mmCIF file of C-alpha atoms in Angstrom:
data_model
loop_
_atom_site.group_PDB
_atom_site.id
_atom_site.type_symbol
_atom_site.label_atom_id
_atom_site.label_comp_id
_atom_site.label_asym_id
_atom_site.label_seq_id
_atom_site.Cartn_x
_atom_site.Cartn_y
_atom_site.Cartn_z
ATOM 1 C CA MET A 248 -70.195 -53.424 2.373
ATOM 2 C CA SER A 249 -71.861 -52.182 5.518
ATOM 3 C CA ALA A 250 -75.606 -51.908 6.065
ATOM 4 C CA LEU A 251 -75.485 -48.205 5.244
ATOM 5 C CA PRO A 252 -73.935 -47.852 1.791
ATOM 6 C CA ARG A 253 -71.778 -44.824 1.137
ATOM 7 C CA ALA A 254 -71.852 -42.857 -2.078
ATOM 8 C CA SER A 255 -68.154 -43.346 -2.728
ATOM 9 C CA GLU A 256 -68.581 -47.141 -2.559
ATOM 10 C CA LEU A 257 -71.469 -47.109 -5.028
ATOM 11 C CA GLY A 258 -69.776 -44.776 -7.492
ATOM 12 C CA LEU A 259 -72.230 -41.978 -6.785
ATOM 13 C CA ILE A 260 -71.493 -38.309 -6.161
ATOM 14 C CA ALA A 261 -73.835 -35.732 -4.682
ATOM 15 C CA CYS A 262 -73.455 -32.244 -6.111
ATOM 16 C CA THR A 263 -72.478 -29.897 -3.273
ATOM 17 C CA VAL A 264 -74.373 -26.971 -4.750
ATOM 18 C CA CYS A 265 -77.698 -28.379 -5.952
ATOM 19 C CA GLY A 266 -77.770 -31.793 -4.271
ATOM 20 C CA LEU A 267 -78.281 -33.826 -7.436
ATOM 21 C CA VAL A 268 -77.084 -37.418 -7.172
ATOM 22 C CA CYS A 269 -74.807 -38.243 -10.094
ATOM 23 C CA ARG A 270 -73.394 -41.523 -11.230
ATOM 24 C CA ASN A 271 -69.698 -41.441 -11.843
ATOM 25 C CA VAL A 272 -67.213 -43.973 -13.132
ATOM 26 C CA PRO A 273 -66.503 -46.219 -10.164
ATOM 27 C CA GLY A 274 -62.956 -47.158 -9.494
ATOM 28 C CA ASP A 275 -59.819 -45.229 -8.902
ATOM 29 C CA ALA A 276 -61.069 -41.900 -7.572
ATOM 30 C CA ARG A 277 -59.254 -41.342 -4.322
ATOM 31 C CA LEU A 278 -60.817 -40.682 -0.980
ATOM 32 C CA ASP A 279 -58.255 -38.413 0.586
ATOM 33 C CA GLY A 280 -59.913 -35.211 -0.412
ATOM 34 C CA ASP A 281 -57.437 -34.070 -3.015
ATOM 35 C CA GLY A 282 -59.963 -34.362 -5.789
ATOM 36 C CA VAL A 283 -57.664 -36.283 -8.141
ATOM 37 C CA GLY A 284 -59.537 -37.744 -11.077
ATOM 38 C CA ASP A 285 -62.764 -35.827 -10.443
ATOM 39 C CA ASP A 286 -63.380 -33.584 -13.379
ATOM 40 C CA MET A 287 -67.030 -34.240 -14.043
ATOM 41 C CA ALA A 288 -69.474 -31.346 -13.982
ATOM 42 C CA CYS A 289 -72.927 -31.576 -12.446
ATOM 43 C CA PRO A 290 -75.410 -31.957 -15.326
ATOM 44 C CA ARG A 291 -77.960 -29.796 -13.499
ATOM 45 C CA CYS A 292 -76.010 -26.803 -12.201
ATOM 46 C CA GLY A 293 -72.612 -27.125 -13.862
ATOM 47 C CA THR A 294 -70.552 -27.192 -10.677
ATOM 48 C CA THR A 295 -67.474 -29.405 -10.800
ATOM 49 C CA LEU A 296 -68.165 -32.582 -8.880
ATOM 50 C CA HIS A 297 -65.777 -33.772 -6.194
ATOM 51 C CA ARG A 298 -66.021 -36.839 -4.007
ATOM 52 C CA ARG A 299 -64.512 -34.711 -1.263
ATOM 53 C CA LYS A 300 -63.829 -31.010 -1.162
ATOM 54 C CA PRO A 301 -60.521 -30.499 -2.994
ATOM 55 C CA ASN A 302 -57.448 -30.154 -0.776
ATOM 56 C CA SER A 303 -59.688 -29.961 2.241
ATOM 57 C CA TYR A 304 -56.975 -30.603 4.849
ATOM 58 C CA VAL A 305 -54.401 -28.213 3.411
ATOM 59 C CA ARG A 306 -56.880 -25.418 2.837
ATOM 60 C CA THR A 307 -58.545 -25.716 6.207
ATOM 61 C CA TRP A 308 -55.198 -25.822 8.021
ATOM 62 C CA ALA A 309 -53.932 -22.783 6.125
ATOM 63 C CA LEU A 310 -57.046 -20.712 6.792
ATOM 64 C CA LEU A 311 -57.210 -21.804 10.416
ATOM 65 C CA ILE A 312 -53.586 -20.912 11.086
ATOM 66 C CA ALA A 313 -53.974 -17.560 9.319
ATOM 67 C CA ALA A 314 -57.091 -16.843 11.383
ATOM 68 C CA PHE A 315 -55.258 -17.743 14.581
ATOM 69 C CA ILE A 316 -52.365 -15.429 13.739
ATOM 70 C CA LEU A 317 -54.782 -12.540 13.168
ATOM 71 C CA TYR A 318 -56.683 -13.421 16.335
ATOM 72 C CA ILE A 319 -53.676 -12.377 18.448
ATOM 73 C CA PRO A 320 -53.621 -8.693 17.391
ATOM 74 C CA ALA A 321 -57.439 -8.780 17.389
ATOM 75 C CA ASN A 322 -57.328 -9.343 21.136
ATOM 76 C CA VAL A 323 -54.167 -7.491 22.116
ATOM 77 C CA LEU A 324 -54.818 -4.283 20.175
ATOM 78 C CA PRO A 325 -57.665 -2.022 21.245
ATOM 79 C CA ILE A 326 -60.721 -2.128 19.008
ATOM 80 C CA MET A 327 -62.308 1.174 19.985
ATOM 81 C CA ARG A 328 -61.327 4.561 21.471
ATOM 82 C CA THR A 329 -63.835 6.530 23.463
ATOM 83 C CA ALA A 330 -62.769 10.091 24.141
ATOM 84 C CA SER A 331 -64.533 12.780 26.117
ATOM 85 C CA LEU A 332 -63.419 16.086 27.668
ATOM 86 C CA ASN A 333 -61.607 14.596 30.607
ATOM 87 C CA ASP A 334 -60.374 11.212 29.495
ATOM 88 C CA VAL A 335 -59.394 8.982 26.602
ATOM 89 C CA ASP A 336 -60.194 5.328 26.918
ATOM 90 C CA ASP A 337 -58.944 2.552 24.635
ATOM 91 C CA ASN A 338 -60.985 -0.622 24.797
ATOM 92 C CA THR A 339 -59.899 -4.105 23.859
ATOM 93 C CA ILE A 340 -62.473 -6.844 23.365
ATOM 94 C CA ILE A 341 -62.004 -8.129 26.900
ATOM 95 C CA SER A 342 -62.047 -4.708 28.559
ATOM 96 C CA GLY A 343 -65.247 -3.960 26.651
ATOM 97 C CA VAL A 344 -66.834 -7.078 28.107
ATOM 98 C CA VAL A 345 -65.672 -6.136 31.632
ATOM 99 C CA GLU A 346 -67.053 -2.632 31.248
ATOM 100 C CA LEU A 347 -70.372 -3.945 29.990
ATOM 101 C CA TRP A 348 -70.517 -6.284 32.971
ATOM 102 C CA ARG A 349 -69.852 -3.529 35.496
ATOM 103 C CA ALA A 350 -71.746 -0.593 34.054
ATOM 104 C CA GLY A 351 -74.280 -2.063 31.712
ATOM 105 C CA SER A 352 -75.971 -5.380 31.677
ATOM 106 C CA PRO A 353 -74.296 -8.607 32.792
ATOM 107 C CA ASN A 354 -76.530 -10.572 30.429
ATOM 108 C CA LEU A 355 -75.232 -8.718 27.400
ATOM 109 C CA ALA A 356 -71.685 -9.003 28.735
ATOM 110 C CA VAL A 357 -72.091 -12.774 28.681
ATOM 111 C CA ILE A 358 -73.466 -12.643 25.119
ATOM 112 C CA VAL A 359 -70.586 -10.475 23.897
ATOM 113 C CA PHE A 360 -68.056 -12.664 25.721
ATOM 114 C CA THR A 361 -69.567 -15.742 24.095
ATOM 115 C CA ALA A 362 -69.639 -14.244 20.618
ATOM 116 C CA SER A 363 -66.178 -12.636 20.670
ATOM 117 C CA ILE A 364 -64.115 -14.984 22.816
ATOM 118 C CA VAL A 365 -65.825 -18.344 23.310
ATOM 119 C CA VAL A 366 -67.002 -18.811 19.703
ATOM 120 C CA PRO A 367 -63.645 -18.056 17.997
ATOM 121 C CA VAL A 368 -61.657 -20.097 20.536
ATOM 122 C CA LEU A 369 -64.146 -22.957 20.224
ATOM 123 C CA LYS A 370 -63.759 -22.797 16.448
ATOM 124 C CA PHE A 371 -59.961 -23.015 16.651
ATOM 125 C CA LEU A 372 -60.093 -25.954 19.050
ATOM 126 C CA ALA A 373 -62.953 -27.734 17.291
ATOM 127 C CA LEU A 374 -61.575 -27.428 13.761
ATOM 128 C CA GLY A 375 -58.088 -28.336 15.005
ATOM 129 C CA THR A 376 -59.461 -31.457 16.701
ATOM 130 C CA LEU A 377 -61.503 -32.402 13.648
ATOM 131 C CA LEU A 378 -58.507 -31.963 11.336
ATOM 132 C CA VAL A 379 -56.104 -34.002 13.466
ATOM 133 C CA SER A 380 -58.540 -36.833 14.244
ATOM 134 C CA SER A 381 -59.743 -37.125 10.655
ATOM 135 C CA GLN A 382 -56.232 -37.088 9.239
ATOM 136 C CA GLN A 383 -55.392 -39.995 11.522
ATOM 137 C CA GLY A 384 -58.499 -41.836 10.335
ATOM 138 C CA SER A 385 -59.654 -42.072 13.930
ATOM 139 C CA GLY A 386 -62.938 -43.811 14.676
ATOM 140 C CA TRP A 387 -63.280 -42.011 17.990
ATOM 141 C CA ALA A 388 -66.654 -40.363 18.749
ATOM 142 C CA ARG A 389 -67.572 -39.930 15.105
ATOM 143 C CA VAL A 390 -71.171 -38.917 15.672
ATOM 144 C CA GLN A 391 -70.102 -36.325 18.263
ATOM 145 C CA ARG A 392 -67.407 -34.970 15.957
ATOM 146 C CA ALA A 393 -69.959 -34.698 13.145
ATOM 147 C CA LYS A 394 -72.248 -32.757 15.478
ATOM 148 C CA LEU A 395 -69.366 -30.559 16.628
ATOM 149 C CA TYR A 396 -68.710 -29.594 13.020
ATOM 150 C CA ARG A 397 -72.342 -28.650 12.445
ATOM 151 C CA LEU A 398 -72.265 -26.549 15.621
ATOM 152 C CA VAL A 399 -69.157 -24.705 14.385
ATOM 153 C CA GLU A 400 -70.894 -23.940 11.087
ATOM 154 C CA LEU A 401 -74.049 -22.772 12.837
ATOM 155 C CA ILE A 402 -72.525 -20.332 15.316
ATOM 156 C CA GLY A 403 -69.545 -19.115 13.311
ATOM 157 C CA TYR A 404 -70.812 -15.798 12.020
ATOM 158 C CA TRP A 405 -72.155 -14.563 15.355
ATOM 159 C CA SER A 406 -68.608 -13.447 16.159
ATOM 160 C CA MET A 407 -69.238 -10.413 13.947
ATOM 161 C CA LEU A 408 -71.235 -8.974 16.842
ATOM 162 C CA ASP A 409 -68.495 -6.778 18.291
ATOM 163 C CA VAL A 410 -67.492 -5.465 14.871
ATOM 164 C CA PHE A 411 -71.050 -4.198 14.351
ATOM 165 C CA VAL A 412 -71.085 -2.675 17.841
ATOM 166 C CA VAL A 413 -67.938 -0.651 17.127
ATOM 167 C CA ALA A 414 -69.287 0.451 13.739
ATOM 168 C CA LEU A 415 -72.596 1.584 15.180
ATOM 169 C CA LEU A 416 -71.020 3.458 18.095
ATOM 170 C CA THR A 417 -68.525 5.146 15.771
ATOM 171 C CA ALA A 418 -71.343 6.464 13.626
ATOM 172 C CA LEU A 419 -73.443 7.555 16.603
ATOM 173 C CA VAL A 420 -71.040 9.179 19.002
ATOM 174 C CA ARG A 421 -69.729 12.237 17.196
ATOM 175 C CA PHE A 422 -70.372 15.171 19.529
ATOM 176 C CA SER A 423 -67.117 16.617 18.255
ATOM 177 C CA VAL A 424 -65.851 18.515 21.289
ATOM 178 C CA LEU A 425 -67.495 16.641 24.072
ATOM 179 C CA SER A 426 -66.929 13.075 23.061
ATOM 180 C CA LEU A 427 -66.263 10.774 20.201
ATOM 181 C CA VAL A 428 -65.730 7.127 19.362
ATOM 182 C CA GLU A 429 -63.069 5.946 16.934
ATOM 183 C CA PRO A 430 -62.403 2.452 15.644
ATOM 184 C CA LEU A 431 -58.866 1.204 16.321
ATOM 185 C CA PRO A 432 -56.896 -1.439 14.349
ATOM 186 C CA GLY A 433 -57.978 -4.328 16.599
ATOM 187 C CA VAL A 434 -61.438 -4.300 15.071
ATOM 188 C CA ILE A 435 -60.003 -4.777 11.564
ATOM 189 C CA PHE A 436 -58.010 -7.817 12.694
ATOM 190 C CA PHE A 437 -61.052 -9.141 14.466
ATOM 191 C CA GLY A 438 -63.270 -8.822 11.397
ATOM 192 C CA LEU A 439 -60.667 -10.603 9.286
ATOM 193 C CA THR A 440 -60.403 -13.379 11.898
ATOM 194 C CA VAL A 441 -64.138 -13.996 11.676
ATOM 195 C CA VAL A 442 -64.073 -14.140 7.870
ATOM 196 C CA LEU A 443 -61.078 -16.495 7.843
ATOM 197 C CA THR A 444 -62.575 -18.873 10.434
ATOM 198 C CA MET A 445 -65.783 -18.969 8.390
ATOM 199 C CA LEU A 446 -63.800 -19.821 5.260
ATOM 200 C CA ALA A 447 -61.874 -22.455 7.239
ATOM 201 C CA SER A 448 -65.011 -24.237 8.433
ATOM 202 C CA MET A 449 -66.419 -24.117 4.896
ATOM 203 C CA SER A 450 -63.338 -25.723 3.403
ATOM 204 C CA PHE A 451 -63.381 -28.629 5.853
ATOM 205 C CA ASP A 452 -65.233 -31.634 4.481
ATOM 206 C CA PRO A 453 -67.255 -33.397 7.217
ATOM 207 C CA ARG A 454 -67.298 -36.579 5.135
ATOM 208 C CA LEU A 455 -63.613 -36.974 5.972
ATOM 209 C CA ILE A 456 -64.662 -37.754 9.556
ATOM 210 C CA TRP A 457 -66.217 -40.976 8.248
ATOM 211 C CA ASP A 458 -63.478 -41.915 5.826
ATOM 212 C CA GLY A 459 -61.319 -43.759 8.366
ATOM 213 C CA LYS A 460 -60.116 -47.247 7.664
ATOM 214 C CA ASP A 461 -62.201 -49.133 10.260
ATOM 215 C CA THR A 462 -65.865 -49.870 9.591
ATOM 216 C CA ASP A 463 -68.458 -48.258 11.755
ATOM 217 C CA ASP A 464 -71.385 -50.542 12.406
ATOM 218 C CA MET B 214 -75.979 -51.310 -8.931
ATOM 219 C CA GLY B 215 -78.428 -50.044 -11.463
ATOM 220 C CA MET B 216 -81.274 -50.798 -9.077
ATOM 221 C CA SER B 217 -82.878 -47.378 -9.174
ATOM 222 C CA SER B 218 -82.459 -44.050 -10.887
ATOM 223 C CA PRO B 219 -80.232 -41.518 -9.136
ATOM 224 C CA GLU B 220 -83.194 -39.145 -8.710
ATOM 225 C CA ALA B 221 -84.758 -41.548 -6.220
ATOM 226 C CA LEU B 222 -81.640 -41.383 -4.085
ATOM 227 C CA LEU B 223 -80.500 -38.973 -1.440
ATOM 228 C CA ILE B 224 -76.943 -38.633 -0.195
ATOM 229 C CA CYS B 225 -76.113 -37.255 3.254
ATOM 230 C CA GLU B 226 -73.863 -34.235 2.700
ATOM 231 C CA HIS B 227 -72.139 -34.750 6.001
ATOM 232 C CA CYS B 228 -71.094 -38.397 5.781
ATOM 233 C CA ASP B 229 -71.812 -39.588 2.223
ATOM 234 C CA THR B 230 -74.392 -42.222 3.197
ATOM 235 C CA VAL B 231 -76.868 -43.119 0.451
ATOM 236 C CA TYR B 232 -80.595 -43.316 1.131
ATOM 237 C CA ARG B 233 -83.660 -44.018 -0.913
ATOM 238 C CA ARG B 234 -85.854 -40.917 -0.945
ATOM 239 C CA ARG B 235 -89.167 -41.229 0.819
ATOM 240 C CA THR B 236 -92.149 -38.939 0.806
ATOM 241 C CA LEU B 237 -92.303 -36.720 3.845
ATOM 242 C CA THR B 238 -95.522 -35.603 5.460
ATOM 243 C CA ARG B 239 -96.116 -32.431 7.429
ATOM 244 C CA GLY B 240 -93.635 -31.966 10.261
ATOM 245 C CA ASP B 241 -91.374 -34.798 9.104
ATOM 246 C CA VAL B 242 -87.631 -34.408 9.270
ATOM 247 C CA ALA B 243 -85.479 -37.102 7.715
ATOM 248 C CA ARG B 244 -82.222 -37.635 9.604
ATOM 249 C CA CYS B 245 -79.127 -39.530 8.647
ATOM 250 C CA ALA B 246 -78.862 -42.795 10.586
ATOM 251 C CA ARG B 247 -75.078 -42.632 10.564
ATOM 252 C CA CYS B 248 -74.233 -39.025 11.495
ATOM 253 C CA GLU B 249 -77.654 -37.686 12.563
ATOM 254 C CA ALA B 250 -77.482 -34.712 10.200
ATOM 255 C CA GLU B 251 -80.724 -33.457 8.724
ATOM 256 C CA LEU B 252 -81.282 -34.938 5.274
ATOM 257 C CA GLU B 253 -84.553 -33.360 4.262
ATOM 258 C CA ARG B 254 -87.583 -31.839 5.877
ATOM 259 C CA HIS B 255 -91.138 -31.371 4.809
ATOM 260 C CA HIS B 256 -91.869 -27.901 3.477
ATOM 261 C CA ALA B 257 -95.021 -26.333 4.741
ATOM 262 C CA LEU B 258 -94.510 -23.125 2.744
ATOM 263 C CA SER B 259 -95.813 -23.020 -0.795
ATOM 264 C CA VAL B 260 -94.040 -21.034 -3.509
ATOM 265 C CA ASN B 261 -96.713 -18.349 -3.159
ATOM 266 C CA ALA B 262 -96.201 -18.119 0.590
ATOM 267 C CA MET B 263 -92.444 -17.812 0.118
ATOM 268 C CA LEU B 264 -92.886 -15.090 -2.465
ATOM 269 C CA ALA B 265 -95.169 -13.209 -0.077
ATOM 270 C CA LEU B 266 -92.576 -13.507 2.672
ATOM 271 C CA ILE B 267 -89.807 -12.270 0.390
ATOM 272 C CA LEU B 268 -91.843 -9.245 -0.671
ATOM 273 C CA THR B 269 -92.527 -8.478 2.992
ATOM 274 C CA ALA B 270 -88.844 -8.852 3.782
ATOM 275 C CA MET B 271 -87.978 -6.440 0.950
ATOM 276 C CA ILE B 272 -90.336 -3.769 2.273
ATOM 277 C CA VAL B 273 -88.982 -4.215 5.797
ATOM 278 C CA PHE B 274 -85.418 -4.117 4.451
ATOM 279 C CA VAL B 275 -86.022 -0.748 2.758
ATOM 280 C CA GLN B 276 -87.356 0.616 6.036
ATOM 281 C CA ALA B 277 -84.507 -0.872 8.034
ATOM 282 C CA ASN B 278 -82.053 0.937 5.767
ATOM 283 C CA MET B 279 -83.794 4.276 5.378
ATOM 284 C CA TRP B 280 -84.834 4.893 8.954
ATOM 285 C CA PRO B 281 -82.314 5.788 11.636
ATOM 286 C CA ILE B 282 -81.444 2.960 14.009
ATOM 287 C CA VAL B 283 -80.753 4.745 17.283
ATOM 288 C CA THR B 284 -80.655 8.360 18.477
ATOM 289 C CA LEU B 285 -78.190 9.526 21.092
ATOM 290 C CA GLY B 286 -78.724 12.689 23.065
ATOM 291 C CA LEU B 287 -76.182 14.646 25.091
ATOM 292 C CA SER B 288 -76.871 18.062 26.615
ATOM 293 C CA GLY B 289 -79.341 19.125 23.984
ATOM 294 C CA GLN B 290 -77.435 17.724 21.004
ATOM 295 C CA GLN B 291 -78.825 14.798 19.093
ATOM 296 C CA SER B 292 -77.145 12.269 16.902
ATOM 297 C CA SER B 293 -78.609 9.383 14.972
ATOM 298 C CA THR B 294 -77.459 7.105 12.227
ATOM 299 C CA THR B 295 -78.696 4.762 9.544
ATOM 300 C CA LEU B 296 -76.911 1.671 8.295
ATOM 301 C CA TRP B 297 -75.205 3.696 5.575
ATOM 302 C CA GLY B 298 -74.140 6.253 8.156
ATOM 303 C CA MET B 299 -72.316 3.385 9.851
ATOM 304 C CA ILE B 300 -70.656 2.251 6.662
ATOM 305 C CA LEU B 301 -69.477 5.767 5.785
ATOM 306 C CA ALA B 302 -68.272 6.472 9.323
ATOM 307 C CA MET B 303 -66.081 3.360 9.310
ATOM 308 C CA TRP B 304 -64.695 4.319 5.909
ATOM 309 C CA ARG B 305 -63.757 7.815 7.073
ATOM 310 C CA GLU B 306 -62.185 6.521 10.283
ATOM 311 C CA GLN B 307 -59.521 4.483 8.447
ATOM 312 C CA ALA B 308 -61.332 1.177 8.935
ATOM 313 C CA GLN B 309 -62.130 0.531 5.281
ATOM 314 C CA VAL B 310 -61.896 -3.237 5.713
ATOM 315 C CA VAL B 311 -64.625 -3.129 8.334
ATOM 316 C CA SER B 312 -66.642 -0.701 6.237
ATOM 317 C CA VAL B 313 -66.615 -3.139 3.329
ATOM 318 C CA LEU B 314 -67.479 -6.071 5.620
ATOM 319 C CA VAL B 315 -70.446 -4.194 7.065
ATOM 320 C CA ALA B 316 -71.653 -3.047 3.645
ATOM 321 C CA ALA B 317 -71.408 -6.570 2.236
ATOM 322 C CA THR B 318 -72.908 -8.593 5.086
ATOM 323 C CA LEU B 319 -75.638 -6.133 6.103
ATOM 324 C CA PHE B 320 -76.540 -4.481 2.813
ATOM 325 C CA PHE B 321 -75.367 -5.954 -0.473
ATOM 326 C CA PHE B 322 -75.597 -9.686 0.286
ATOM 327 C CA PRO B 323 -79.024 -9.568 1.967
ATOM 328 C CA LEU B 324 -80.306 -7.331 -0.833
ATOM 329 C CA LEU B 325 -78.929 -9.617 -3.527
ATOM 330 C CA LYS B 326 -80.365 -12.657 -1.756
ATOM 331 C CA MET B 327 -83.849 -11.158 -1.608
ATOM 332 C CA LEU B 328 -83.750 -9.949 -5.212
ATOM 333 C CA LEU B 329 -82.581 -13.342 -6.487
ATOM 334 C CA LEU B 330 -85.190 -15.210 -4.464
ATOM 335 C CA GLY B 331 -87.921 -12.824 -5.537
ATOM 336 C CA TRP B 332 -86.947 -13.243 -9.185
ATOM 337 C CA LEU B 333 -86.732 -17.045 -9.020
ATOM 338 C CA LEU B 334 -89.957 -17.444 -7.042
ATOM 339 C CA TRP B 335 -91.879 -15.061 -9.289
ATOM 340 C CA PHE B 336 -91.269 -17.388 -12.223
ATOM 341 C CA ALA B 337 -91.603 -20.551 -10.127
ATOM 342 C CA ARG B 338 -95.126 -19.410 -9.290
ATOM 343 C CA ALA B 339 -96.053 -19.915 -12.915
ATOM 344 C CA GLY B 340 -94.181 -23.217 -12.954
ATOM 345 C CA ARG B 341 -91.364 -21.777 -15.013
ATOM 346 C CA ARG B 342 -87.635 -21.411 -14.619
ATOM 347 C CA ALA B 343 -86.572 -17.792 -14.446
ATOM 348 C CA PRO B 344 -84.059 -16.537 -17.025
ATOM 349 C CA GLY B 345 -80.598 -17.337 -15.676
ATOM 350 C CA PHE B 346 -82.090 -19.908 -13.254
ATOM 351 C CA VAL B 347 -79.062 -22.194 -13.069
ATOM 352 C CA ARG B 348 -76.473 -19.474 -12.513
ATOM 353 C CA LEU B 349 -78.640 -17.596 -10.016
ATOM 354 C CA MET B 350 -79.341 -20.751 -7.982
ATOM 355 C CA VAL B 351 -75.586 -21.354 -7.744
ATOM 356 C CA ILE B 352 -74.966 -17.756 -6.599
ATOM 357 C CA LEU B 353 -77.744 -18.120 -4.024
ATOM 358 C CA HIS B 354 -76.073 -21.224 -2.639
ATOM 359 C CA TYR B 355 -72.754 -19.456 -2.067
ATOM 360 C CA LEU B 356 -74.412 -16.347 -0.645
ATOM 361 C CA GLY B 357 -75.956 -18.330 2.201
ATOM 362 C CA PRO B 358 -73.666 -17.829 5.202
ATOM 363 C CA TRP B 359 -72.609 -14.266 4.364
ATOM 364 C CA THR B 360 -75.769 -12.413 5.304
ATOM 365 C CA MET B 361 -75.695 -11.237 8.906
ATOM 366 C CA SER B 362 -78.717 -9.017 9.539
ATOM 367 C CA GLU B 363 -79.713 -11.051 12.590
ATOM 368 C CA VAL B 364 -76.300 -10.595 14.178
ATOM 369 C CA PHE B 365 -76.658 -6.856 13.700
ATOM 370 C CA VAL B 366 -79.837 -6.736 15.817
ATOM 371 C CA LEU B 367 -77.947 -8.151 18.776
ATOM 372 C CA GLY B 368 -75.036 -5.813 18.043
ATOM 373 C CA ALA B 369 -77.354 -2.796 18.077
ATOM 374 C CA LEU B 370 -78.731 -3.925 21.425
ATOM 375 C CA VAL B 371 -75.225 -4.139 22.870
ATOM 376 C CA ALA B 372 -74.358 -0.708 21.441
ATOM 377 C CA ILE B 373 -77.483 0.806 23.013
ATOM 378 C CA VAL B 374 -76.611 -0.567 26.435
ATOM 379 C CA LYS B 375 -72.992 0.585 26.089
ATOM 380 C CA ALA B 376 -73.993 4.109 25.112
ATOM 381 C CA HIS B 377 -76.663 4.234 27.795
ATOM 382 C CA THR B 378 -74.118 5.034 30.512
ATOM 383 C CA TYR B 379 -73.146 8.338 28.899
ATOM 384 C CA PHE B 380 -76.052 9.375 26.685
ATOM 385 C CA ASP B 381 -79.802 9.456 26.450
ATOM 386 C CA VAL B 382 -80.560 6.645 24.091
ATOM 387 C CA THR B 383 -83.743 6.291 22.074
ATOM 388 C CA PRO B 384 -84.246 3.353 19.748
ATOM 389 C CA ASP B 385 -85.529 4.501 16.345
ATOM 390 C CA PRO B 386 -87.867 2.732 13.887
ATOM 391 C CA GLY B 387 -84.901 1.260 12.011
ATOM 392 C CA ILE B 388 -84.084 -1.079 14.854
ATOM 393 C CA TYR B 389 -87.679 -2.370 14.975
ATOM 394 C CA ALA B 390 -87.561 -2.923 11.234
ATOM 395 C CA TYR B 391 -84.368 -4.927 11.756
ATOM 396 C CA ALA B 392 -86.042 -6.978 14.473
ATOM 397 C CA ALA B 393 -88.921 -7.768 12.091
ATOM 398 C CA LEU B 394 -86.421 -8.658 9.386
ATOM 399 C CA THR B 395 -84.731 -11.096 11.777
ATOM 400 C CA LEU B 396 -88.078 -12.777 12.375
ATOM 401 C CA LEU B 397 -88.614 -13.181 8.625
ATOM 402 C CA ILE B 398 -85.090 -14.522 8.176
ATOM 403 C CA THR B 399 -85.708 -17.076 10.920
ATOM 404 C CA ILE B 400 -88.824 -18.350 9.144
ATOM 405 C CA PHE B 401 -86.833 -18.648 5.940
ATOM 406 C CA ALA B 402 -83.938 -20.426 7.616
ATOM 407 C CA GLY B 403 -86.000 -23.624 7.797
ATOM 408 C CA VAL B 404 -86.586 -23.672 4.029
ATOM 409 C CA ASP B 405 -84.267 -25.650 1.822
ATOM 410 C CA LEU B 406 -84.070 -23.500 -1.279
ATOM 411 C CA ARG B 407 -82.732 -26.421 -3.288
ATOM 412 C CA ARG B 408 -86.293 -27.667 -3.593
ATOM 413 C CA LEU B 409 -86.649 -25.169 -6.443
ATOM 414 C CA TRP B 410 -84.485 -27.485 -8.554
ATOM 415 C CA ASP B 411 -87.137 -30.177 -8.219
ATOM 416 C CA ASP B 412 -90.198 -27.944 -8.048
ATOM 417 C CA VAL B 413 -89.426 -26.251 -11.336
ATOM 418 C CA PRO B 414 -88.414 -28.928 -13.804
ATOM 419 C CA GLU B 415 -86.085 -28.210 -16.672
ATOM 420 C CA GLY B 416 -87.576 -27.618 -20.072
ATOM 421 C CA ALA B 417 -90.627 -25.954 -18.593
ATOM 422 C CA ALA B 418 -89.134 -22.594 -19.468
#
């Protein structure tokens, strides 16, 4: 046993909802995240206890892939139509950023670019990396990978930014004849992408990063 | 094994390392030695202070939702909207999915979160567990990441700048209320609500 004992080695389980440390029968419970043999409920809050989130790899992969598939129409399709007397303009996420850069404020353009493009792409790459490296039981850069996961969780929901922008502009700009703003299907795909990536990062279990075969002292 | 009771132990949620709990003093943050995640931090806010903050947040939330957020002007015509104006506009414009997302993350979830916290803290003040304590604490845990009021403030700012090219834009009180709400949320973000499990012992009800 290493200097820092792990709960799974001591036959302890921490409840994911209320944090209570519970003693469980030590022995054959498996570490691969499929939750086999864990059917104890937390005595304090009643949540089913798992050593690792159940089916963490399969669920996270499924949600991540689904999110990625939706991310394509989210970027290709326009998210917003602005129409005035003389022209109709369909904006995609990227063209919105470019327009904001040229006509509005470059600072905000950078913020929108970060929230709508950098954050989702970073989430795909980061979660993909975490899944592959953990499934291989890799001991590579564990502390950094653990930090990467916490970063993904922290910034995830900021991607909703552009969805709120479209919603607010739609409600505001309704000078019927002169101009109007309409949401287009891209924004629906984008909103769903954000929700799915959030669900994906929630279903990944960071403890799997440390479950590799080699010891880590 | 059997060296100490499980209550004296603390398990890192991010890497499963077991620690013996120690008493934290003001400003202390306990970090995991293996993965550097935060284990626990000292809470400076008392239950009373938290309740006061929640009541403030509720008042600000009502204002943020009743007052218009921004007004646009174009050749004498004016147009403004509240949060619910946004939700209804998205619904009418065939973006029902977005409408539901906005309603949930900016209205229903934050409202539910504040009501639950207010209810739990009100009883915790008297050292008691509120009726439905266990179930409500579990709901509160899952509600966590789905409230996005702070993201909306930034979104409103972007919308104002975007509309500025074509319209006269005036920020309305609603947006200031949202900014204040964001500040309150930020203060609350540092509080681990799970402390209520320990602060209000079972059987006290």
